[in-house]
Amino acid sequence: MTGARRTPPGRAGRLRLRRSLDVAERGAGLLERKLRVLRAEHRRLVHAEEAAARAWSDLLSEAETWLLRGLLLSGQQALDAAAAGIGPAEVTVDRTASLGVRRPAAASVTVPARTSASAAPTNTALVHAEAVYARALRAAAEYAVARDAAELMGAEVLSTRHRVRALRRHWIPRLREELDRTELALEQAEHEDGVRRRWAARASGR
């Protein structure tokens, strides 16, 4: 509803404007309620992201400490030999939809077992490093899921907030202004019609 040309004249136009205004106000109310829920869910996801980031950072630091010890004990060749026995990990991400947002929900990581023909780590530090790096990999996948989920929910918060602002600051005020003009024009037309009728009544009574 951007101009008077789209609004029928008279009472039909007033009725249409009232209906449009009612729909816009109810829509804004629904979006505001959705926005409150979205913000709460976004805060929860951000906290989950922060916790996942800390868990990943801690495990990575621990793994690097064990790796450094293993390298100091046995050297780079021992690390290369131990790493040759481990295949690439596989990551699977499950997705979900909530509040109109499709986002990742969980990640599962599969680290292949060492083959029987491969060389085992030559010292305890490398054994610990291998185990902790596997845990760090899972933590990294969980962090990636948490970060992506928080970003997608944050984008939905912004989109919904912009829609609410567009309704409250622009669309609804324009509808109200146009409705006021229409009602004023109707009142004026009714007043003029009443005056004409009184003049006609007086003229016919003479």
PDB file of C-alpha atoms in Angstrom:
ATOM      1  CA  MET A   1       0.000   0.000   0.000  1.00  0.00           C
ATOM      2  CA  THR A   2       2.197   2.790  -1.265  1.00  0.00           C
ATOM      3  CA  GLY A   3      -0.253   5.215  -2.759  1.00  0.00           C
ATOM      4  CA  ALA A   4      -3.848   6.327  -2.933  1.00  0.00           C
ATOM      5  CA  ARG A   5      -4.197   4.911  -6.450  1.00  0.00           C
ATOM      6  CA  ARG A   6      -4.101   1.383  -5.030  1.00  0.00           C
ATOM      7  CA  THR A   7      -6.774   2.114  -2.461  1.00  0.00           C
ATOM      8  CA  PRO A   8     -10.405   2.023  -3.589  1.00  0.00           C
ATOM      9  CA  PRO A   9     -12.295   5.231  -2.869  1.00  0.00           C
ATOM     10  CA  GLY A  10     -14.832   5.628  -0.112  1.00  0.00           C
ATOM     11  CA  ARG A  11     -15.869   3.066   2.478  1.00  0.00           C
ATOM     12  CA  ALA A  12     -14.385   0.153   0.543  1.00  0.00           C
ATOM     13  CA  GLY A  13     -10.990   1.800   0.729  1.00  0.00           C
ATOM     14  CA  ARG A  14     -11.353   2.482   4.427  1.00  0.00           C
ATOM     15  CA  LEU A  15     -12.314  -1.154   5.062  1.00  0.00           C
ATOM     16  CA  ARG A  16      -9.331  -2.415   3.099  1.00  0.00           C
ATOM     17  CA  LEU A  17      -6.955  -0.100   4.943  1.00  0.00           C
ATOM     18  CA  ARG A  18      -8.320  -1.180   8.315  1.00  0.00           C
ATOM     19  CA  ARG A  19      -7.831  -4.812   7.402  1.00  0.00           C
ATOM     20  CA  SER A  20      -4.317  -4.167   6.113  1.00  0.00           C
ATOM     21  CA  LEU A  21      -3.427  -2.271   9.278  1.00  0.00           C
ATOM     22  CA  ASP A  22      -4.812  -5.053  11.463  1.00  0.00           C
ATOM     23  CA  VAL A  23      -2.815  -7.672   9.557  1.00  0.00           C
ATOM     24  CA  ALA A  24       0.365  -5.567   9.777  1.00  0.00           C
ATOM     25  CA  GLU A  25      -0.017  -4.990  13.528  1.00  0.00           C
ATOM     26  CA  ARG A  26      -0.730  -8.647  14.239  1.00  0.00           C
ATOM     27  CA  GLY A  27       2.209  -9.637  12.051  1.00  0.00           C
ATOM     28  CA  ALA A  28       4.511  -7.263  13.912  1.00  0.00           C
ATOM     29  CA  GLY A  29       3.362  -8.700  17.222  1.00  0.00           C
ATOM     30  CA  LEU A  30       4.039 -12.250  16.088  1.00  0.00           C
ATOM     31  CA  LEU A  31       7.469 -11.297  14.791  1.00  0.00           C
ATOM     32  CA  GLU A  32       8.323  -9.551  18.055  1.00  0.00           C
ATOM     33  CA  ARG A  33       7.423 -12.691  20.010  1.00  0.00           C
ATOM     34  CA  LYS A  34       9.492 -14.788  17.610  1.00  0.00           C
ATOM     35  CA  LEU A  35      12.381 -12.341  17.988  1.00  0.00           C
ATOM     36  CA  ARG A  36      12.408 -12.770  21.769  1.00  0.00           C
ATOM     37  CA  VAL A  37      12.604 -16.547  21.386  1.00  0.00           C
ATOM     38  CA  LEU A  38      15.273 -16.258  18.695  1.00  0.00           C
ATOM     39  CA  ARG A  39      17.429 -14.015  20.869  1.00  0.00           C
ATOM     40  CA  ALA A  40      17.235 -16.436  23.781  1.00  0.00           C
ATOM     41  CA  GLU A  41      18.174 -19.353  21.536  1.00  0.00           C
ATOM     42  CA  HIS A  42      20.996 -17.337  19.976  1.00  0.00           C
ATOM     43  CA  ARG A  43      22.430 -16.554  23.409  1.00  0.00           C
ATOM     44  CA  ARG A  44      22.318 -20.246  24.262  1.00  0.00           C
ATOM     45  CA  LEU A  45      24.093 -21.181  21.040  1.00  0.00           C
ATOM     46  CA  VAL A  46      26.745 -18.492  21.542  1.00  0.00           C
ATOM     47  CA  HIS A  47      27.467 -19.840  25.033  1.00  0.00           C
ATOM     48  CA  ALA A  48      27.712 -23.352  23.570  1.00  0.00           C
ATOM     49  CA  GLU A  49      30.108 -22.045  20.912  1.00  0.00           C
ATOM     50  CA  GLU A  50      32.312 -20.400  23.536  1.00  0.00           C
ATOM     51  CA  ALA A  51      32.409 -23.583  25.620  1.00  0.00           C
ATOM     52  CA  ALA A  52      33.251 -25.686  22.549  1.00  0.00           C
ATOM     53  CA  ALA A  53      36.021 -23.272  21.581  1.00  0.00           C
ATOM     54  CA  ARG A  54      37.575 -23.541  25.043  1.00  0.00           C
ATOM     55  CA  ALA A  55      37.366 -27.339  25.004  1.00  0.00           C
ATOM     56  CA  TRP A  56      39.020 -27.511  21.583  1.00  0.00           C
ATOM     57  CA  SER A  57      41.763 -25.040  22.572  1.00  0.00           C
ATOM     58  CA  ASP A  58      42.541 -26.933  25.777  1.00  0.00           C
ATOM     59  CA  LEU A  59      42.753 -30.302  24.036  1.00  0.00           C
ATOM     60  CA  LEU A  60      44.861 -28.911  21.207  1.00  0.00           C
ATOM     61  CA  SER A  61      47.283 -27.393  23.700  1.00  0.00           C
ATOM     62  CA  GLU A  62      47.516 -30.689  25.584  1.00  0.00           C
ATOM     63  CA  ALA A  63      48.065 -32.654  22.361  1.00  0.00           C
ATOM     64  CA  GLU A  64      50.814 -30.296  21.221  1.00  0.00           C
ATOM     65  CA  THR A  65      52.535 -30.660  24.596  1.00  0.00           C
ATOM     66  CA  TRP A  66      52.573 -34.464  24.295  1.00  0.00           C
ATOM     67  CA  LEU A  67      53.740 -34.215  20.685  1.00  0.00           C
ATOM     68  CA  LEU A  68      56.652 -31.993  21.629  1.00  0.00           C
ATOM     69  CA  ARG A  69      57.684 -34.455  24.330  1.00  0.00           C
ATOM     70  CA  GLY A  70      57.482 -37.321  21.849  1.00  0.00           C
ATOM     71  CA  LEU A  71      59.599 -35.465  19.310  1.00  0.00           C
ATOM     72  CA  LEU A  72      62.216 -34.667  21.930  1.00  0.00           C
ATOM     73  CA  LEU A  73      62.367 -38.322  22.923  1.00  0.00           C
ATOM     74  CA  SER A  74      62.394 -40.025  19.508  1.00  0.00           C
ATOM     75  CA  GLY A  75      62.662 -37.396  16.793  1.00  0.00           C
ATOM     76  CA  GLN A  76      60.713 -36.592  13.626  1.00  0.00           C
ATOM     77  CA  GLN A  77      61.240 -40.018  12.043  1.00  0.00           C
ATOM     78  CA  ALA A  78      59.357 -41.726  14.874  1.00  0.00           C
ATOM     79  CA  LEU A  79      56.438 -39.321  14.396  1.00  0.00           C
ATOM     80  CA  ASP A  80      56.363 -39.900  10.638  1.00  0.00           C
ATOM     81  CA  ALA A  81      56.382 -43.663  11.108  1.00  0.00           C
ATOM     82  CA  ALA A  82      53.578 -43.543  13.667  1.00  0.00           C
ATOM     83  CA  ALA A  83      51.469 -41.170  11.544  1.00  0.00           C
ATOM     84  CA  ALA A  84      51.790 -43.415   8.489  1.00  0.00           C
ATOM     85  CA  GLY A  85      49.667 -46.045  10.226  1.00  0.00           C
ATOM     86  CA  ILE A  86      46.602 -43.831  10.679  1.00  0.00           C
ATOM     87  CA  GLY A  87      44.129 -43.190   7.864  1.00  0.00           C
ATOM     88  CA  PRO A  88      42.136 -39.976   7.336  1.00  0.00           C
ATOM     89  CA  ALA A  89      39.310 -39.239   9.753  1.00  0.00           C
ATOM     90  CA  GLU A  90      35.711 -38.905   8.604  1.00  0.00           C
ATOM     91  CA  VAL A  91      33.305 -36.252   9.881  1.00  0.00           C
ATOM     92  CA  THR A  92      29.538 -36.487   9.583  1.00  0.00           C
ATOM     93  CA  VAL A  93      27.317 -33.518  10.440  1.00  0.00           C
ATOM     94  CA  ASP A  94      23.667 -33.929  11.415  1.00  0.00           C
ATOM     95  CA  ARG A  95      21.344 -31.007  10.757  1.00  0.00           C
ATOM     96  CA  THR A  96      18.128 -29.845  12.368  1.00  0.00           C
ATOM     97  CA  ALA A  97      15.557 -27.096  11.905  1.00  0.00           C
ATOM     98  CA  SER A  98      14.213 -24.910  14.702  1.00  0.00           C
ATOM     99  CA  LEU A  99      12.479 -21.527  14.714  1.00  0.00           C
ATOM    100  CA  GLY A 100      12.647 -21.484  10.936  1.00  0.00           C
ATOM    101  CA  VAL A 101      16.429 -21.923  10.889  1.00  0.00           C
ATOM    102  CA  ARG A 102      18.094 -24.969   9.392  1.00  0.00           C
ATOM    103  CA  ARG A 103      21.428 -25.444  11.136  1.00  0.00           C
ATOM    104  CA  PRO A 104      23.954 -28.123  12.106  1.00  0.00           C
ATOM    105  CA  ALA A 105      23.070 -29.932  15.312  1.00  0.00           C
ATOM    106  CA  ALA A 106      25.857 -32.433  15.968  1.00  0.00           C
ATOM    107  CA  ALA A 107      29.005 -33.865  14.455  1.00  0.00           C
ATOM    108  CA  SER A 108      30.350 -37.380  14.654  1.00  0.00           C
ATOM    109  CA  VAL A 109      34.024 -38.103  13.982  1.00  0.00           C
ATOM    110  CA  THR A 110      35.428 -41.491  13.027  1.00  0.00           C
ATOM    111  CA  VAL A 111      39.170 -42.033  13.352  1.00  0.00           C
ATOM    112  CA  PRO A 112      40.280 -45.282  11.660  1.00  0.00           C
ATOM    113  CA  ALA A 113      42.077 -47.782  13.837  1.00  0.00           C
ATOM    114  CA  ARG A 114      45.770 -48.307  13.295  1.00  0.00           C
ATOM    115  CA  THR A 115      46.470 -51.195  10.920  1.00  0.00           C
ATOM    116  CA  SER A 116      48.249 -54.245  12.238  1.00  0.00           C
ATOM    117  CA  ALA A 117      51.070 -53.788   9.734  1.00  0.00           C
ATOM    118  CA  SER A 118      51.791 -50.187  10.711  1.00  0.00           C
ATOM    119  CA  ALA A 119      54.442 -49.108  13.187  1.00  0.00           C
ATOM    120  CA  ALA A 120      53.222 -48.244  16.679  1.00  0.00           C
ATOM    121  CA  PRO A 121      54.413 -45.056  18.412  1.00  0.00           C
ATOM    122  CA  THR A 122      57.883 -45.603  19.857  1.00  0.00           C
ATOM    123  CA  ASN A 123      57.298 -43.793  23.140  1.00  0.00           C
ATOM    124  CA  THR A 124      54.508 -43.116  25.607  1.00  0.00           C
ATOM    125  CA  ALA A 125      54.394 -39.404  24.800  1.00  0.00           C
ATOM    126  CA  LEU A 126      53.479 -40.108  21.170  1.00  0.00           C
ATOM    127  CA  VAL A 127      50.816 -42.572  22.315  1.00  0.00           C
ATOM    128  CA  HIS A 128      49.277 -39.852  24.484  1.00  0.00           C
ATOM    129  CA  ALA A 129      49.611 -37.319  21.661  1.00  0.00           C
ATOM    130  CA  GLU A 130      47.751 -39.625  19.260  1.00  0.00           C
ATOM    131  CA  ALA A 131      44.903 -40.145  21.719  1.00  0.00           C
ATOM    132  CA  VAL A 132      44.581 -36.480  22.637  1.00  0.00           C
ATOM    133  CA  TYR A 133      44.737 -35.340  19.007  1.00  0.00           C
ATOM    134  CA  ALA A 134      41.808 -37.664  18.274  1.00  0.00           C
ATOM    135  CA  ARG A 135      39.848 -36.032  21.074  1.00  0.00           C
ATOM    136  CA  ALA A 136      40.901 -32.580  19.844  1.00  0.00           C
ATOM    137  CA  LEU A 137      39.638 -33.464  16.363  1.00  0.00           C
ATOM    138  CA  ARG A 138      36.234 -34.347  17.786  1.00  0.00           C
ATOM    139  CA  ALA A 139      36.240 -31.129  19.806  1.00  0.00           C
ATOM    140  CA  ALA A 140      37.121 -29.141  16.675  1.00  0.00           C
ATOM    141  CA  ALA A 141      34.165 -30.675  14.826  1.00  0.00           C
ATOM    142  CA  GLU A 142      31.859 -29.846  17.739  1.00  0.00           C
ATOM    143  CA  TYR A 143      33.167 -26.286  17.789  1.00  0.00           C
ATOM    144  CA  ALA A 144      32.598 -25.901  14.032  1.00  0.00           C
ATOM    145  CA  VAL A 145      29.013 -27.105  14.457  1.00  0.00           C
ATOM    146  CA  ALA A 146      28.413 -24.764  17.396  1.00  0.00           C
ATOM    147  CA  ARG A 147      29.901 -21.775  15.580  1.00  0.00           C
ATOM    148  CA  ASP A 148      27.903 -22.390  12.403  1.00  0.00           C
ATOM    149  CA  ALA A 149      24.688 -22.854  14.393  1.00  0.00           C
ATOM    150  CA  ALA A 150      25.252 -19.609  16.321  1.00  0.00           C
ATOM    151  CA  GLU A 151      26.021 -17.669  13.135  1.00  0.00           C
ATOM    152  CA  LEU A 152      22.907 -18.947  11.340  1.00  0.00           C
ATOM    153  CA  MET A 153      20.701 -18.165  14.330  1.00  0.00           C
ATOM    154  CA  GLY A 154      22.280 -14.730  14.621  1.00  0.00           C
ATOM    155  CA  ALA A 155      21.496 -14.052  10.966  1.00  0.00           C
ATOM    156  CA  GLU A 156      17.870 -15.008  11.581  1.00  0.00           C
ATOM    157  CA  VAL A 157      17.764 -12.642  14.575  1.00  0.00           C
ATOM    158  CA  LEU A 158      18.972  -9.775  12.376  1.00  0.00           C
ATOM    159  CA  SER A 159      16.546 -10.631   9.569  1.00  0.00           C
ATOM    160  CA  THR A 160      13.570 -10.803  11.944  1.00  0.00           C
ATOM    161  CA  ARG A 161      14.584  -7.575  13.667  1.00  0.00           C
ATOM    162  CA  HIS A 162      14.761  -5.777  10.311  1.00  0.00           C
ATOM    163  CA  ARG A 163      11.288  -7.045   9.412  1.00  0.00           C
ATOM    164  CA  VAL A 164       9.875  -5.817  12.718  1.00  0.00           C
ATOM    165  CA  ARG A 165      11.484  -2.401  12.227  1.00  0.00           C
ATOM    166  CA  ALA A 166      10.153  -2.161   8.680  1.00  0.00           C
ATOM    167  CA  LEU A 167       6.636  -2.835   9.940  1.00  0.00           C
ATOM    168  CA  ARG A 168       6.794  -0.636  13.039  1.00  0.00           C
ATOM    169  CA  ARG A 169       8.678   2.319  11.574  1.00  0.00           C
ATOM    170  CA  HIS A 170       7.490   2.423   7.986  1.00  0.00           C
ATOM    171  CA  TRP A 171       4.661   0.159   6.888  1.00  0.00           C
ATOM    172  CA  ILE A 172       2.275   0.579   9.840  1.00  0.00           C
ATOM    173  CA  PRO A 173       2.733   4.390  10.080  1.00  0.00           C
ATOM    174  CA  ARG A 174       2.043   4.725   6.336  1.00  0.00           C
ATOM    175  CA  LEU A 175      -1.104   2.643   6.640  1.00  0.00           C
ATOM    176  CA  ARG A 176      -2.296   4.695   9.607  1.00  0.00           C
ATOM    177  CA  GLU A 177      -1.587   7.930   7.776  1.00  0.00           C
ATOM    178  CA  GLU A 178      -3.465   6.776   4.706  1.00  0.00           C
ATOM    179  CA  LEU A 179      -6.342   5.524   6.835  1.00  0.00           C
ATOM    180  CA  ASP A 180      -6.540   8.901   8.574  1.00  0.00           C
ATOM    181  CA  ARG A 181      -6.668  10.669   5.207  1.00  0.00           C
ATOM    182  CA  THR A 182      -9.354   8.309   3.958  1.00  0.00           C
ATOM    183  CA  GLU A 183     -11.500   8.733   7.078  1.00  0.00           C
ATOM    184  CA  LEU A 184     -11.088  12.518   6.919  1.00  0.00           C
ATOM    185  CA  ALA A 185     -12.151  12.511   3.279  1.00  0.00           C
ATOM    186  CA  LEU A 186     -15.176  10.346   4.119  1.00  0.00           C
ATOM    187  CA  GLU A 187     -16.195  12.635   6.967  1.00  0.00           C
ATOM    188  CA  GLN A 188     -15.883  15.635   4.707  1.00  0.00           C
ATOM    189  CA  ALA A 189     -17.863  13.924   1.954  1.00  0.00           C
ATOM    190  CA  GLU A 190     -20.587  12.905   4.405  1.00  0.00           C
ATOM    191  CA  HIS A 191     -20.724  16.428   5.780  1.00  0.00           C
ATOM    192  CA  GLU A 192     -21.011  17.916   2.304  1.00  0.00           C
ATOM    193  CA  ASP A 193     -23.684  15.358   1.407  1.00  0.00           C
ATOM    194  CA  GLY A 194     -25.638  16.307   4.509  1.00  0.00           C
ATOM    195  CA  VAL A 195     -25.416  20.002   3.637  1.00  0.00           C
ATOM    196  CA  ARG A 196     -26.664  19.328   0.116  1.00  0.00           C
ATOM    197  CA  ARG A 197     -29.564  17.311   1.445  1.00  0.00           C
ATOM    198  CA  ARG A 198     -30.577  20.075   3.817  1.00  0.00           C
ATOM    199  CA  TRP A 199     -30.400  22.642   1.024  1.00  0.00           C
ATOM    200  CA  ALA A 200     -32.473  20.358  -1.197  1.00  0.00           C
ATOM    201  CA  ALA A 201     -35.025  19.899   1.567  1.00  0.00           C
ATOM    202  CA  ARG A 202     -35.285  23.639   2.107  1.00  0.00           C
ATOM    203  CA  ALA A 203     -35.599  24.283  -1.656  1.00  0.00           C
ATOM    204  CA  SER A 204     -38.362  21.718  -2.019  1.00  0.00           C
ATOM    205  CA  GLY A 205     -40.267  23.167   0.945  1.00  0.00           C
ATOM    206  CA  ARG A 206     -40.491  26.626  -0.546  1.00  0.00           C
TER     207      ARG A 206
END
